[in-house]
Amino acid sequence: MHYHNTRLLEQVHVVVADLAASKRFYQAVLHELGRTLSAEGADYFRADELLVTAGKPEQRSHVHLVFRAAGPQLLPGFVAAGLAAGGRPAPNLVLGDDNNRCSLLDPDGNPVHALVDQSPVSDKPGLLDHKAPFTVCE
């Protein structure tokens, strides 16, 4: 049996109503996690597997993104940067009981979280030996 221990998703495409507002927000929160945009153009920007493009308001994506944070010390900055860059408090904005997660809403109202990555690295099939920058949930 062959195991393909690579990332499951090659790209996540998010369509937003206001590209400039979304770019400010995602640049700010990604910066707090030690990440930057990897490409950008007049109608898009990209950060690793995340592709964000402009569209009409009725074309907006409805996604739930979870970014990986290297440690709990990054979470307060993630929240502060996101709020300062046009994000809104999420219903569960407070840090988790264990201070390992936090939540915001992006300018389009999508839930965006940072979660401290505590997953072990394993050589077992189906587990990655490297960390993906984010997780997508429905």
PDB file of C-alpha atoms in Angstrom, residues 5 7 15 20 42 49 59 65 68 74 83 91 99 112 123 129:
ATOM      1  CA  ASN A   5       1.862  11.869   3.307  1.00  0.00           C
ATOM      2  CA  ARG A   7      -0.926  18.161   2.307  1.00  0.00           C
ATOM      3  CA  VAL A  15     -13.920  35.147  -2.832  1.00  0.00           C
ATOM      4  CA  ALA A  20      -8.503  45.853  -0.082  1.00  0.00           C
ATOM      5  CA  ALA A  42      -4.791  43.793  -8.864  1.00  0.00           C
ATOM      6  CA  GLU A  49      -2.266  27.727  -0.080  1.00  0.00           C
ATOM      7  CA  GLN A  59     -20.278  35.693  -4.909  1.00  0.00           C
ATOM      8  CA  LEU A  65     -10.435  29.228   8.425  1.00  0.00           C
ATOM      9  CA  ARG A  68      -1.817  27.500  13.063  1.00  0.00           C
ATOM     10  CA  LEU A  74       1.024  34.920  19.457  1.00  0.00           C
ATOM     11  CA  LEU A  83      -9.470  43.995  15.100  1.00  0.00           C
ATOM     12  CA  PRO A  91     -19.116  35.352  19.410  1.00  0.00           C
ATOM     13  CA  ASN A  99      -5.469  29.777  26.036  1.00  0.00           C
ATOM     14  CA  VAL A 112     -11.093  33.097  11.322  1.00  0.00           C
ATOM     15  CA  ASP A 123       5.940   8.531  10.891  1.00  0.00           C
ATOM     16  CA  ASP A 129       5.786  15.488   9.001  1.00  0.00           C
TER      17      ASP A 129
END
